[in-house]
Coordinates of C-alpha atoms and ligand atoms in Angstrom, one line a residue:
X1 CA -8.5 -30.7 -8.3
X2 CA -6.4 -30.6 -5.2
X3 CA -8.0 -30.3 -2.1
X4 CA -6.1 -27.4 -1.2
X5 CA -7.8 -25.5 -4.2
X6 CA -11.2 -26.3 -2.9
X7 CA -10.2 -25.1 0.8
X8 CA -9.2 -21.8 -0.8
X9 CA -11.5 -19.1 -1.9
X10 CA -11.2 -17.9 -5.4
X11 CA -9.0 -14.8 -4.5
X12 CA -6.9 -16.7 -2.4
X13 CA -6.0 -19.3 -5.3
X14 CA -5.8 -16.0 -7.0
X15 CA -3.3 -14.2 -5.5
X16 CA -1.2 -17.8 -4.2
X17 CA -1.6 -19.9 -6.9
X18 CA 0.9 -22.9 -7.5
X19 CA 0.5 -22.5 -11.4
X20 CA 0.0 -20.0 -13.8
X21 CA -1.1 -20.2 -17.7
X22 CA -0.7 -17.1 -19.3
X23 CA -3.0 -17.6 -22.8
X24 CA -1.6 -15.5 -25.4
X25 CA 1.9 -15.7 -24.5
X26 CA 3.7 -14.4 -27.6
X27 CA 7.6 -14.6 -28.5
X28 CA 7.6 -11.3 -29.9
X29 CA 9.1 -8.7 -27.3
X30 CA 6.5 -6.2 -28.3
X31 CA 3.4 -8.0 -27.5
X32 CA 2.1 -7.9 -24.0
X33 CA 1.7 -11.9 -24.0
X34 CA 5.5 -11.8 -24.0
X35 CA 5.8 -9.3 -21.2
X36 CA 3.8 -11.1 -19.1
X37 CA 5.8 -14.1 -19.1
X38 CA 8.9 -12.4 -18.6
X39 CA 7.6 -10.6 -15.4
X40 CA 6.5 -13.4 -13.8
X41 CA 9.9 -15.1 -14.6
X42 CA 11.8 -12.5 -13.7
X43 CA 9.9 -11.4 -10.3
X44 CA 11.1 -14.9 -9.1
X45 CA 7.4 -16.8 -9.7
X46 CA 8.2 -20.1 -7.7
X47 CA 4.7 -22.3 -9.6
X48 CA 5.0 -23.6 -12.4
X49 CA 3.9 -21.3 -15.8
X50 CA 2.7 -22.4 -18.8
X51 CA 2.9 -20.6 -21.8
X52 CA -0.5 -20.9 -24.4
X53 CA -0.2 -19.9 -27.9
X54 CA -1.8 -21.2 -31.2
X55 CA 1.5 -22.4 -32.6
X56 CA 2.5 -24.2 -29.5
X57 CA 5.8 -22.7 -29.9
X58 CA 8.4 -22.4 -27.1
X59 CA 8.4 -18.7 -24.9
X60 CA 11.5 -17.6 -23.2
X61 CA 12.8 -21.0 -23.1
X62 CA 9.4 -22.8 -21.7
X63 CA 7.6 -25.2 -23.5
X64 CA 4.1 -23.6 -24.6
X65 CA 0.7 -25.1 -24.9
X66 CA -2.0 -25.1 -28.2
X67 CA -4.7 -24.7 -25.6
X68 CA -5.3 -24.8 -21.4
X69 CA -6.6 -28.0 -22.1
X70 CA -3.2 -30.2 -23.6
X71 CA -1.7 -28.6 -20.0
X72 CA -0.6 -32.1 -18.3
X73 CA -1.0 -30.5 -14.5
X74 CA -3.5 -28.5 -13.1
X75 CA -3.8 -24.6 -13.4
X76 CA -4.6 -22.6 -10.6
X77 CA -5.1 -19.4 -12.3
X78 CA -5.0 -18.4 -16.2
X79 CA -3.8 -14.6 -17.5
X80 CA -5.7 -14.2 -20.3
X81 CA -4.6 -11.6 -22.9
X82 CA -5.7 -12.4 -26.5
X83 CA -8.0 -10.3 -28.2
X84 CA -11.3 -9.5 -27.2
X85 CA -13.4 -11.4 -29.6
X86 CA -11.9 -15.0 -28.1
X87 CA -11.8 -14.4 -24.5
X88 CA -14.9 -16.0 -24.1
X89 CA -14.3 -19.2 -25.6
X90 CA -10.7 -19.3 -23.3
X91 CA -12.4 -18.5 -20.4
X92 CA -14.5 -21.5 -21.2
X93 CA -12.0 -23.7 -21.8
X94 CA -10.4 -22.4 -18.3
X95 CA -13.7 -23.7 -16.6
X96 CA -13.3 -27.1 -18.2
X97 CA -10.0 -27.5 -17.3
X98 CA -11.1 -26.7 -13.4
X99 CA -9.1 -23.2 -13.3
X100 CA -10.4 -21.2 -9.9
X101 CA -9.3 -18.1 -11.1
X102 CA -8.4 -15.6 -14.0
X103 CA -7.2 -12.3 -15.0
X104 CA -8.3 -10.7 -18.0
X105 CA -5.8 -8.2 -19.4
X106 CA -7.7 -8.2 -23.0
X107 CA -9.6 -4.3 -23.3
X108 CA -12.6 -4.5 -25.5
X109 CA -15.4 -5.1 -23.1
X110 CA -18.0 -2.7 -20.9
X111 CA -15.5 0.1 -21.5
X112 CA -16.2 0.1 -25.3
X113 CA -20.1 -0.7 -25.0
X114 CA -19.1 -4.4 -25.2
X115 CA -21.4 -5.2 -22.6
X116 CA -22.8 -8.6 -24.0
X117 CA -19.4 -9.6 -24.5
X118 CA -18.7 -9.0 -20.7
X119 CA -21.9 -10.6 -19.8
X120 CA -20.7 -13.6 -21.4
X121 CA -17.8 -13.7 -19.5
X122 CA -19.3 -13.3 -16.0
X123 CA -21.9 -16.0 -16.8
X124 CA -19.1 -18.2 -17.7
X125 CA -17.1 -17.3 -14.3
X126 CA -20.5 -18.0 -12.4
X127 CA -21.1 -21.4 -14.5
X128 CA -17.5 -22.7 -13.0
X129 CA -17.5 -21.4 -9.9
X130 CA -14.3 -19.2 -11.1
X131 CA -13.6 -15.6 -10.4
X132 CA -12.6 -13.2 -12.4
X133 CA -10.5 -9.8 -12.4
X134 CA -11.1 -7.4 -14.8
X135 CA -11.2 -7.6 -18.0
X136 CA -9.1 -4.7 -19.1
X137 CA -6.5 -4.7 -16.4
X138 CA -2.8 -4.4 -16.0
X139 CA -2.6 -7.7 -14.1
X140 CA -1.6 -8.4 -10.9
X141 CA 1.5 -8.3 -8.5
X142 CA 1.7 -10.2 -5.0
X143 CA 4.7 -10.2 -3.3
X144 CA 4.1 -12.7 -1.3
X145 CA 4.0 -15.2 -3.8
X146 CA 6.6 -13.1 -6.1
X147 CA 4.3 -13.1 -8.4
X148 CA 4.5 -10.2 -11.2
X149 CA 1.4 -11.1 -13.7
X150 CA 1.5 -7.7 -15.0
X151 CA 2.7 -6.3 -18.0
X152 CA 4.3 -3.1 -15.6
X153 CA 7.6 -2.8 -14.4
X154 CA 9.6 -5.5 -13.8
X155 CA 11.0 -4.4 -10.7
X156 CA 8.8 -3.7 -7.7
X157 CA 9.9 -3.1 -4.4
X158 CA 8.1 -5.4 -2.1
X159 CA 6.8 -4.4 1.5
X160 CA 3.1 -3.9 3.2
X161 CA 1.4 -1.6 1.1
X162 CA -1.7 -3.1 -0.8
X163 CA -2.0 -0.4 -3.2
X164 CA -5.3 -1.3 -5.3
X165 CA -6.2 0.9 -8.3
X166 CA -9.2 1.7 -11.0
X167 CA -6.5 3.4 -13.3
X168 CA -3.9 1.3 -15.3
X169 CA -1.8 3.9 -16.0
X170 CA -1.3 5.1 -12.7
X171 CA -1.0 1.7 -11.6
X172 CA 1.6 0.9 -14.1
X173 CA 3.5 4.4 -12.9
X174 CA 3.2 3.3 -9.2
X175 CA 5.3 0.4 -9.9
X176 CA 8.2 2.8 -10.7
X177 CA 7.1 5.0 -8.2
X178 CA 8.0 2.0 -5.7
X179 CA 11.0 1.9 -6.4
X180 CA 12.0 5.7 -6.6
X181 CA 10.8 6.2 -3.6
X182 CA 11.4 3.0 -1.5
X183 CA 7.8 2.3 -0.9
X184 CA 7.2 -1.2 -0.5
X185 CA 3.8 -2.7 -1.6
X186 CA 2.4 -5.9 -1.0
X187 CA 0.4 -5.9 -3.3
X188 CA -0.7 -3.8 -7.1
X189 CA -4.0 -4.7 -8.1
X190 CA -5.4 -3.7 -11.5
X191 CA -9.3 -3.1 -10.9
X192 CA -10.6 -2.8 -14.5
X193 CA -13.7 -3.2 -15.4
X194 CA -14.6 -4.7 -12.3
X195 CA -17.5 -7.4 -14.1
X196 CA -16.8 -10.1 -11.0
X197 CA -14.3 -8.7 -8.5
X198 CA -15.0 -5.5 -7.2
X199 CA -12.9 -3.4 -4.7
X200 CA -15.2 -4.6 -1.6
X201 CA -13.9 -8.3 -2.5
X202 CA -10.1 -7.3 -2.5
X203 CA -10.8 -5.1 0.1
X204 CA -11.8 -8.1 2.1
X205 CA -9.1 -10.0 1.4
X206 CA -6.2 -7.4 2.1
X207 CA -7.9 -6.8 5.8
X208 CA -7.6 -10.6 6.3
X209 CA -4.0 -10.6 4.8
X210 CA -0.7 -10.7 7.3
X211 CA 1.2 -9.4 4.5
X212 CA -0.7 -6.1 4.1
X213 CA -0.5 -3.4 6.7
X214 CA -2.3 -0.8 4.9
X215 CA -4.6 -0.6 1.9
X216 CA -4.4 2.4 -0.5
X217 CA -6.7 2.5 -3.2
X218 CA -7.4 4.9 -5.9
X219 CA -11.2 5.0 -7.2
X220 CA -13.1 7.0 -9.6
X221 CA -16.5 5.4 -8.6
X222 CA -17.8 2.5 -6.8
X223 CA -20.1 0.1 -8.8
X224 CA -21.8 -0.8 -5.6
X225 CA -20.8 2.1 -3.3
X226 CA -22.8 0.3 -0.5
X227 CA -20.9 -2.7 -0.6
X228 CA -17.9 -0.8 -0.8
X229 CA -18.1 1.2 1.9
X230 CA -19.5 -1.8 4.2
X231 CA -15.9 -3.8 3.2
X232 CA -14.1 -0.3 4.1
X233 CA -15.8 -0.3 8.0
X234 CA -15.1 -3.6 8.4
X235 CA -11.6 -3.3 7.2
X236 CA -10.9 0.0 9.0
X237 CA -11.3 -1.6 12.4
X238 CA -8.3 -4.0 11.3
X239 CA -5.8 -1.9 9.3
X240 CA -5.9 1.3 8.1
X241 CA -7.9 1.9 4.1
X242 CA -6.4 5.1 2.4
X243 CA -8.6 6.5 0.0
X244 CA -7.6 8.3 -3.1
X245 CA -11.1 9.3 -5.0
X246 CA -10.3 11.5 -7.9
X247 CA -13.4 13.3 -9.6
X248 CA -13.6 15.9 -7.2
X249 CA -14.8 18.8 -9.3
X250 CA -17.3 19.0 -11.8
X251 CA -14.1 19.2 -14.2
X252 CA -12.5 16.0 -12.6
X253 CA -16.1 14.5 -12.5
X254 CA -16.3 14.9 -16.1
X255 CA -12.9 13.2 -16.9
X256 CA -13.7 10.1 -14.4
X257 CA -17.2 9.5 -16.8
X258 CA -15.5 9.8 -20.0
X259 CA -12.3 7.4 -18.2
X260 CA -14.1 4.5 -16.7
X261 CA -17.4 5.7 -17.0
X262 CA -17.6 5.8 -13.4
X263 CA -20.1 8.2 -12.1
X264 CA -18.1 10.2 -9.7
X265 CA -21.3 11.2 -7.2
X266 CA -21.3 14.5 -5.4
X267 CA -17.8 14.6 -3.4
X268 CA -18.9 15.9 -0.1
X269 CA -21.1 12.6 0.1
X270 CA -18.3 10.3 -0.5
X271 CA -16.4 12.7 1.8
X272 CA -18.8 12.3 4.8
X273 CA -19.5 8.5 4.0
X274 CA -15.8 7.5 4.1
X275 CA -14.9 9.8 7.4
X276 CA -18.1 7.9 8.9
X277 CA -16.3 4.1 8.0
X278 CA -12.8 4.9 9.1
X279 CA -11.3 5.7 5.9
X280 CA -8.5 8.3 5.2
X281 CA -9.1 10.4 2.1
X282 CA -6.0 11.6 1.0
X283 CA -5.9 14.5 -1.3
X284 CA -3.2 13.4 -3.7
X285 CA -0.8 10.6 -4.4
X286 CA 1.9 12.1 -2.6
X287 CA 0.3 12.3 0.7
X288 CA -1.5 8.9 0.2
X289 CA 2.0 7.0 -0.4
X290 CA 3.2 9.1 2.8
X291 CA 0.7 8.2 5.2
X292 CA 0.7 4.6 4.1
X293 CA 4.5 4.5 4.3
X294 CA 4.0 5.4 8.2
X295 CA 1.1 3.1 9.0
X296 CA 3.0 -0.1 7.5
X297 CA 6.3 0.7 8.9
X298 CA 5.5 1.9 12.5
X299 CA 3.3 0.7 14.8
X300 CA 0.2 3.4 15.5
X301 CA 0.0 5.9 18.6
X302 CA 0.2 5.3 22.1
X303 CA -1.6 8.0 23.8
X304 CA -2.0 12.1 23.4
X305 CA 1.3 13.0 23.7
X306 CA 3.2 13.3 20.6
X307 CA 7.1 14.4 21.2
X308 CA 9.2 16.6 18.6
X309 CA 13.0 16.5 19.1
X310 CA 14.6 19.2 16.5
X311 CA 17.8 20.8 16.1
X312 CA 16.4 23.6 14.5
X313 CA 13.6 26.1 16.4
X314 CA 12.4 27.2 13.2
X315 CA 11.5 23.5 11.5
X316 CA 10.1 22.7 15.3
X317 CA 7.7 25.6 14.9
X318 CA 6.3 24.6 11.8
X319 CA 6.1 21.1 12.9
X320 CA 4.1 22.5 15.7
X321 CA 1.9 24.5 14.0
X322 CA 1.2 21.6 11.7
X323 CA 0.9 19.3 14.3
X324 CA -2.0 21.8 16.2
X325 CA -4.3 22.1 12.9
X326 CA -4.2 18.3 12.3
X327 CA -5.4 17.0 15.6
X328 CA -2.1 16.0 16.9
X329 CA -1.7 16.6 20.1
X330 CA 1.4 18.7 21.3
X331 CA 1.7 19.5 25.6
X332 CA 4.5 21.1 27.6
X333 CA 6.4 18.5 28.8
X334 CA 6.3 17.5 32.9
X335 CA 9.2 19.3 34.7
X336 CA 10.8 16.1 35.4
X337 CA 11.2 15.2 31.9
X338 CA 12.1 18.6 30.7
X339 CA 15.1 18.1 33.4
X340 CA 16.3 15.1 32.0
X341 CA 16.4 16.3 28.6
X342 CA 18.6 19.4 29.1
X343 CA 21.0 17.0 30.3
X344 CA 21.2 16.3 26.7
X345 CA 21.6 20.1 25.5
X346 CA 23.6 23.0 25.6
X347 CA 22.3 25.6 28.4
X348 CA 20.6 27.3 25.7
X349 CA 18.4 24.8 24.2
X350 CA 15.1 24.4 24.9
X351 CA 13.3 21.5 26.4
X352 CA 9.5 22.1 26.9
X353 CA 8.0 20.6 23.3
X354 CA 9.3 20.7 20.6
X355 CA 12.3 19.3 22.6
X356 CA 15.2 21.8 20.9
X357 CA 18.9 20.5 21.1
X358 CA 20.3 23.6 18.7
X359 CA 22.5 23.5 16.2
X360 CA 25.3 22.0 18.0
X361 CA 23.0 18.4 18.3
X362 CA 25.4 15.4 17.8
X363 CA 24.8 11.8 17.4
X364 CA 24.7 11.1 20.8
X365 CA 22.6 13.7 22.2
X366 CA 19.6 12.4 19.0
X367 CA 20.2 9.0 20.1
X368 CA 19.8 10.0 23.8
X369 CA 16.9 12.1 23.5
X370 CA 14.7 9.2 20.8
X371 CA 15.6 6.7 23.9
X372 CA 14.3 9.1 26.4
X373 CA 11.1 9.6 24.6
X374 CA 10.6 6.1 23.7
X375 CA 11.2 4.9 27.3
X376 CA 8.9 7.5 29.2
X377 CA 5.4 6.2 29.2
X378 CA 3.8 9.4 29.2
X379 CA 4.8 9.9 25.4
X380 CA 2.5 8.4 22.7
X381 CA 4.6 9.2 19.5
X382 CA 7.5 11.1 18.4
X383 CA 8.5 13.4 15.6
X384 CA 12.7 13.9 15.2
X385 CA 13.4 16.5 12.5
X386 CA 16.8 17.9 11.4
X387 CA 17.8 20.8 9.6
X388 CA 21.4 20.0 7.9
X389 CA 24.2 21.9 9.3
X390 CA 28.0 22.5 8.5
X391 CA 29.0 20.8 12.1
X392 CA 26.6 17.9 11.7
X393 CA 26.7 14.7 9.2
X394 CA 22.9 13.6 8.3
X395 CA 23.6 10.1 7.8
X396 CA 25.9 9.7 11.1
X397 CA 22.8 11.7 12.6
X398 CA 20.3 9.4 10.9
X399 CA 22.0 6.5 12.0
X400 CA 22.0 7.3 16.0
X401 CA 18.9 7.4 15.6
X402 CA 17.6 4.0 14.4
X403 CA 20.2 2.6 16.9
X404 CA 18.5 4.5 19.7
X405 CA 15.0 3.6 18.2
X406 CA 16.0 -0.2 17.4
X407 CA 18.0 -0.1 21.7
X408 CA 14.8 0.4 23.1
X409 CA 12.2 -1.5 20.6
X410 CA 10.3 0.8 18.9
X411 CA 6.7 0.1 19.9
X412 CA 5.4 3.7 19.5
X413 CA 5.4 5.9 16.0
X414 CA 8.9 7.4 15.3
X415 CA 8.7 9.6 12.2
X416 CA 11.6 11.7 11.0
X417 CA 12.1 14.4 8.7
X418 CA 16.0 15.5 7.3
X419 CA 15.8 19.0 5.6
X420 CA 18.7 19.7 3.6
X421 CA 21.0 18.6 0.7
X422 CA 22.0 15.5 -0.9
X423 CA 23.3 14.3 2.3
X424 CA 20.0 14.3 3.9
X425 CA 18.1 12.1 1.3
X426 CA 20.9 9.7 1.7
X427 CA 20.2 9.7 5.4
X428 CA 16.9 9.5 4.7
X429 CA 16.8 6.7 2.4
X430 CA 18.9 4.8 5.5
X431 CA 15.8 5.6 8.0
X432 CA 13.5 4.5 5.1
X433 CA 15.5 0.8 5.1
X434 CA 15.7 0.5 8.9
X435 CA 11.8 1.6 9.3
X436 CA 12.3 4.9 10.2
X437 CA 9.9 6.5 7.7
X438 CA 11.6 9.6 6.6
X439 CA 10.1 13.0 5.0
X440 CA 11.9 15.7 3.2
X441 CA 10.0 18.4 4.9
X442 CA 8.4 18.1 8.4
X443 CA 4.8 18.8 7.3
X444 CA 4.7 15.8 5.4
X445 CA 5.9 13.9 8.5
X446 CA 3.2 15.6 10.6
X447 CA 0.6 14.9 8.2
X448 CA 1.3 11.2 7.8
X449 CA 1.3 11.3 11.7
X450 CA -1.9 13.2 12.2
X451 CA -4.0 10.3 9.7
X452 CA -2.4 8.2 12.0
X453 CA -3.6 9.6 15.1
X454 CA -7.5 9.8 13.0
X455 CA -7.3 6.3 12.0
X456 CA -6.4 5.1 16.0
X457 CA -9.0 7.3 17.2
X458 CA -12.3 5.5 14.8
X459 CA -11.3 2.5 15.9
X460 CA -11.0 3.2 19.5
X461 CA -14.1 4.8 19.2
X462 CA -15.2 1.4 17.6
X463 CA -14.5 -0.3 20.5
X464 CA -11.5 -2.2 19.5
X465 CA -8.7 -2.3 22.0
X466 CA -5.9 -0.3 22.4
X467 CA -2.1 -0.8 21.5
X468 CA 0.0 -1.5 24.7
X469 CA 3.2 -2.1 24.9
X470 CA 5.7 -4.0 27.6
X471 CA 6.0 -0.3 28.9
X472 CA 2.4 -0.1 29.2
X473 CA 1.3 3.7 28.2
X474 CA 0.6 6.1 30.6
X475 CA -2.9 7.0 29.0
X476 CA -4.7 6.5 25.5
X477 CA -5.6 8.1 22.2
X478 CA -8.7 9.9 23.1
X479 CA -11.1 8.5 20.8
Ligands
COA501 N1 -5.4 -18.8 -27.5 C1 -3.9 -18.6 -27.4 N2 -3.4 -17.6 -28.2 C2 -3.9 -17.0 -28.6 C3 -5.4 -17.2 -28.9 C4 -6.0 -18.4 -27.9 N3 -7.4 -18.2 -28.2 N4 -5.7 -16.1 -30.0 C5 -4.2 -15.6 -29.8 N5 -3.1 -15.8 -29.3 C6 -2.0 -15.4 -29.4 C7 -1.5 -14.9 -30.6 O1 -1.1 -16.0 -31.5 C8 -1.3 -14.2 -30.0 O2 0.8 -14.9 -30.5 P1 1.9 -14.5 -31.1 O3 2.3 -13.5 -31.3 O4 2.6 -15.6 -30.9 O5 1.4 -15.0 -32.8 C9 -0.8 -13.7 -29.0 O6 -2.1 -14.7 -28.7 C10 -1.8 -12.2 -28.8 O7 -2.4 -12.0 -30.1 P2 -2.8 -11.0 -31.0 O8 -3.4 -11.6 -31.7 O9 -1.4 -10.9 -31.5 O10 -3.0 -9.9 -30.5 P3 -2.1 -8.6 -29.3 O11 -1.2 -9.1 -28.7 O12 -1.8 -7.6 -30.5 O13 -3.2 -7.8 -28.3 C11 -4.3 -8.2 -26.4 C12 -4.2 -8.6 -27.6 C13 -5.2 -8.5 -25.5 C14 -2.9 -7.2 -25.8 C15 -4.9 -6.9 -27.1 O14 -6.5 -6.9 -27.7 C16 -5.6 -6.1 -25.3 O15 -6.6 -5.7 -25.2 N6 -4.8 -4.7 -25.8 C17 -5.1 -4.0 -24.4 C18 -4.6 -4.8 -23.4 C19 -4.9 -3.2 -22.4 O16 -4.1 -2.2 -21.9 N7 -5.6 -3.6 -20.8 C20 -5.8 -2.5 -19.6 C21 -4.5 -2.1 -18.9 S1 -4.9 -1.1 -17.8

C-alpha cells in the first residue's frame, strides 16, 4: 500500500480513488454491474478500472478478473454489485487486498430485516480499517474525480453543490435535474442503510472540501441524531448546509418509516434543532436547489441593504413584499444615490428602492444600474428583475447585466429574475452559465437571498469573520 493511501482518510480515498474494482461487473447491458462500468467510463474517470466477474470475461473492452485478489495492481475503491448473500465474502477479499473503501450497491440487508448479514459487513470493515458506503445504494458521483460510480444517469452537470440523499430514486432523478435546470453538483452521495458511513461523516468531508460550496441533504431520519447535529453545527460555520427533511406530517412520518425504516421524530423538534445548528431547512426540492444554486454561484450578502432594480413596478412591489416577509432588508436609498440612479432612467422612473427603471429600460441602463449598485459600499446585495416587453430583448439585457457585474468584480450577492416567455428562459440560461443565478419568479430569487442572509447572520452570531471586499462594505449584516 502506498504512502498516499495511508495519509488519506477512508473517505478521501473513496472520493478520489486512483483505481476502482467493480465486483459484479457484467457484459449484460441490462445489469447494474454493466451500468456501473459504463458510467465510470463515460464519466471520464482517469484512474485504473478493473471489472471483476466470475467468468473473467472482458467487460466493455476491459480485461476482467475472477476476484479482487487476482488484480495485479493496488485498488483504492471497490464497487460491489453482487447478490447480498455473496457480499460478506467479497468484502473480506477486499479487506485482504488492502482496499480502503467500498460502495456496496447490493440490497437485501437491514432494510429487509437481514440485520446479521449487515453486521458482518461492519465487522469486516472494522477488521480491515475499511470504510463502507451503503449497502443498498445507487452509488457515488464526485465531479473533481470525474467519477460516476453510480447506476444513475451517465451525464451529470458539474458544479459546487454536494447532494447527499437517503432516497435512492430521488438521487437518481436529481442527477437528471442537474442537466435540465443547469444546477451544478460537486457530488451525489447515496446513503442507503448507513451501516458504517453516516450523513455526519459525509458532511464533515464536504465541509473541508474546497470543490463544494454548499451541501444539500435529503434525510428522512438520523441514525445518530446528536452526531448529525454536531456535524451540522461545525459545517454551517464554513458553508451553507441545506436540509430537506421529509416526514413532516403524520402521513409523511409513517411513509418514511416504511421507506427507510426511519423514525421521523417530532418535526418541531427537528425544526428547532436545525435552526440552532445553522442548517437551512427548505420546504421542498425546488426551494432547496434554488437556495443551493445561489449559494454556490455568488458570494454571501455584505450588509443589511438590499437593492431591487426592476423595469416593472408590479414585480418590484412583489419582490419588496417577499423581502420584508423573509427578513431581507429593503431601505430607501440615500438621496445622493437616488440622484445617480435618476440619471439612468426616464423622468417617470422611481429611484427609491425598488429602483424602477421603467419598461423603457434598455441594456445600458441595466448595465449601469448594476454597476452603480455594485460600486456603492452602502449596498450589500442586489436583486435584478426584468419583465419581458415588446421593445427590449431579454437575452441582450441578460448579457448587459452579466457584463456589468463582471466589469465590477462581482463581490456582492446578485440574484436575478426574468419573467416572460421562451426568450426569458434563454436569458436565464445565459445568466446561470455566467454564474448569475436566475429564477422565473421574483419570490424564488428572494427566497434564495433570504436563506443566504439567514446563514450569514448565523455565522456572524457565532463569531465568524464578516466577508469583506476590495471596496469594503459601509456596514455589515447584523447578526
Ligand atoms: N464476484 C464477482 N462477480 C460475481 C460474484 C462474485 N462473488 N457473484 C456474482 N457475480 C457476477 C454475476 O456472475 C453477474 O455477472 P454476469 O452477468 O456476467 O453473470 C453479476 O455479478 C451480477 O450478478 P447476478 O447474480 O446476475 O445479479 P444481478 O445483476 O441480477 O443483481 C444486484 C445484483 C446487486 C444488482 C442485486 O442483487 C441488487 O441488490 N439489486 C438492487 C440494487 C439497488 O436497488 N440498490 C439500491 C439503490 S437505491
